[in-house]
Coordinates of C-alpha atoms in Angstrom, one line a residue:
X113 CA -16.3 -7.9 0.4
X114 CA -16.2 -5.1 3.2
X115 CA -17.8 -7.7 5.8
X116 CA -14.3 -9.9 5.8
X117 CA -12.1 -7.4 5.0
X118 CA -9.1 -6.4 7.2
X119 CA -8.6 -3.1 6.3
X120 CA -12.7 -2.2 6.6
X121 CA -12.9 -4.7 10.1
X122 CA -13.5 -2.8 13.6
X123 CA -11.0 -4.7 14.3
X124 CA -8.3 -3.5 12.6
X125 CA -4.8 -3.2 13.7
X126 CA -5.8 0.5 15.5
X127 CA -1.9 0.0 17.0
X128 CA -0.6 0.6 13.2
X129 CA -1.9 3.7 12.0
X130 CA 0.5 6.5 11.8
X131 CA -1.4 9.1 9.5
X132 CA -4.9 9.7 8.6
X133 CA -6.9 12.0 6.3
X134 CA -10.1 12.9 5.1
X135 CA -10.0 10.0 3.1
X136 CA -6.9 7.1 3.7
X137 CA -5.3 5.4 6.1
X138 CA -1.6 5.1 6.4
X139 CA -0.2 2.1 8.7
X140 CA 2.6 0.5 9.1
X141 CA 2.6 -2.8 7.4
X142 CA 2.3 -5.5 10.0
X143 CA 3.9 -7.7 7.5
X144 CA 6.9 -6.1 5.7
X145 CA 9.0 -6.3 3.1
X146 CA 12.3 -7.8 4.1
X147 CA 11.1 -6.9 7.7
X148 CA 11.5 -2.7 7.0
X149 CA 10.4 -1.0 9.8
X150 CA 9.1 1.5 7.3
X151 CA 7.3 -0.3 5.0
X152 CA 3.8 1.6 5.2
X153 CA 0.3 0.8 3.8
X154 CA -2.3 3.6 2.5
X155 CA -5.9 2.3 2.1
X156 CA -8.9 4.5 1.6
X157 CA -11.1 4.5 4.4
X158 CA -14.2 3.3 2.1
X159 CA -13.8 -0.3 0.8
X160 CA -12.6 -0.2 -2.9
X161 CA -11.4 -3.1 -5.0
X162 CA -9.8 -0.8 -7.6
X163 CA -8.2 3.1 -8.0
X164 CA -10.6 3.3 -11.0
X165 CA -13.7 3.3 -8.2
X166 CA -12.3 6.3 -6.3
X167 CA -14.8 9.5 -6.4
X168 CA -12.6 12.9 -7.4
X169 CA -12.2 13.7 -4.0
X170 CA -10.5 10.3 -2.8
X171 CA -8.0 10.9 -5.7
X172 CA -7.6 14.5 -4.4
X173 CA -6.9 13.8 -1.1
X174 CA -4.1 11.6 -2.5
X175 CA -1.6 14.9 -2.9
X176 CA -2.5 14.7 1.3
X177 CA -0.6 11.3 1.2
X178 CA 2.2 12.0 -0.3
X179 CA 3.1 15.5 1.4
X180 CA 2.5 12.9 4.2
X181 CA 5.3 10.3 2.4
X182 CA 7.7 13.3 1.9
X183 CA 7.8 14.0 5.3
X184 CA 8.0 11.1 6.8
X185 CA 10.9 9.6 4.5
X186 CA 12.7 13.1 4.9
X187 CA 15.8 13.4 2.6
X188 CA 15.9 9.7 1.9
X189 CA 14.5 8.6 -1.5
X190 CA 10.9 6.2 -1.4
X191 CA 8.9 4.4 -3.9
X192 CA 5.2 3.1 -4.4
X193 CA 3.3 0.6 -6.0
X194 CA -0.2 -0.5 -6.1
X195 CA -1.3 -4.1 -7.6
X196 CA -4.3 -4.3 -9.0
X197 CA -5.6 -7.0 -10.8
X198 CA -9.1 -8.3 -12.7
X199 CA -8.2 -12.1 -11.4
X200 CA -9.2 -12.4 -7.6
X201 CA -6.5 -14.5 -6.7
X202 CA -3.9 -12.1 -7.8
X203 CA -4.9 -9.8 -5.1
X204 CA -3.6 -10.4 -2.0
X205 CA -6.5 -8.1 -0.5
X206 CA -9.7 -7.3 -1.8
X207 CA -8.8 -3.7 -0.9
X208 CA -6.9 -1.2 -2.9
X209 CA -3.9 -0.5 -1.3
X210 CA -0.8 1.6 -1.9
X211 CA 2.5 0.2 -0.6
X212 CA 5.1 2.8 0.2
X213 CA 8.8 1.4 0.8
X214 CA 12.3 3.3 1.5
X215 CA 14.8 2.5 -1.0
X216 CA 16.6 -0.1 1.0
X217 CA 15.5 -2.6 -0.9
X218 CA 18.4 -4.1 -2.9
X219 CA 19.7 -6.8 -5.0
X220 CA 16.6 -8.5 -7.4
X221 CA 14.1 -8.3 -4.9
X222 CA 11.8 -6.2 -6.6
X223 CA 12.8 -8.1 -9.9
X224 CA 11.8 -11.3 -8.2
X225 CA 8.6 -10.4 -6.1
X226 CA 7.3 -9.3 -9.7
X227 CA 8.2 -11.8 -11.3
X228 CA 6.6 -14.5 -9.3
X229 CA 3.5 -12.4 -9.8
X230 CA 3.8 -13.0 -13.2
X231 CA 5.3 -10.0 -14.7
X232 CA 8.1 -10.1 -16.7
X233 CA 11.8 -8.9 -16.0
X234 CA 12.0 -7.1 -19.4

C-alpha cells in the first residue's frame, strides 16, 4: 500500500524529479535500463495500483506528459511501456508507473526483459 511505497514515501528520491504536473511525476530512474541516463519514470502523484483507477482528469493530464517526453527526447525517437499485472508478484512496484526509454536500446533486450516476464516472443 501507500504506507511502504517508494513513490508515495516523503522520502522519495526529491534529487530525481525532473518534471511535474498537476497530476504525475517524472524522475529519472535511479535504476536504469542498461544504465541510460535517460531512462525516466512517470507515476501519478496519488497512489494507484492500476491505469484503470485513474479519475478523467489523471488520464488528461497524461497529454501534459508526453508534450513533456517530446521535448525532452527532442528529434530522437522514444518509447513507453507500463506493466501491469493482477498477480502481485509480477509487479515490481505496487505503483503504476510509466517507463519512458530513448531508443538506444538494441539487440534482444526488449525481447528478453519480456520474455523473462513471461510473455512470449511471438
Amino acid at each position: 500500500g501507500a504506507s511502504n511505497c517508494p513513490f508515495c514515501l516523503d522520502t522519495r528520491e526529491l534529487d530525481y524529479i525532473i518534471h511535474e504536473t498537476d497530476f504525475f511525476t517524472v524522475y529519472y530512474n535511479k535504476y536504469p535500463i542498461l544504465w541510460l541516463n535517460n531512462h525516466l519514470l512517470v507515476t501519478p502523484k496519488r497512489h494507484l495500483v492500476f491505469t484503470s483507477q485513474m479519475s478523467k482528469e489523471e488520464s488528461a493530464d497524461l497529454v501534459e506528459i508526453e508534450k513533456f517526453m517530446k521535448d525532452y527526447y527532442k528529434n530522437s525517437e522514444y518509447f513507453s511501456f507500463i506493466r501491469q499485472s493482477n498477480w502481485w508478484n509480477a509487479r515490481s512496484i505496487e505503483h503504476f508507473h510509466y517507463h519512458y526509454l530513448p531508443w538506444e536500446v538494441y539487440n534482444n533486450f526488449i525481447a528478453d526483459m519480456l520474455s523473462y516476464q513471461w510473455f512470449d516472443k511471438k
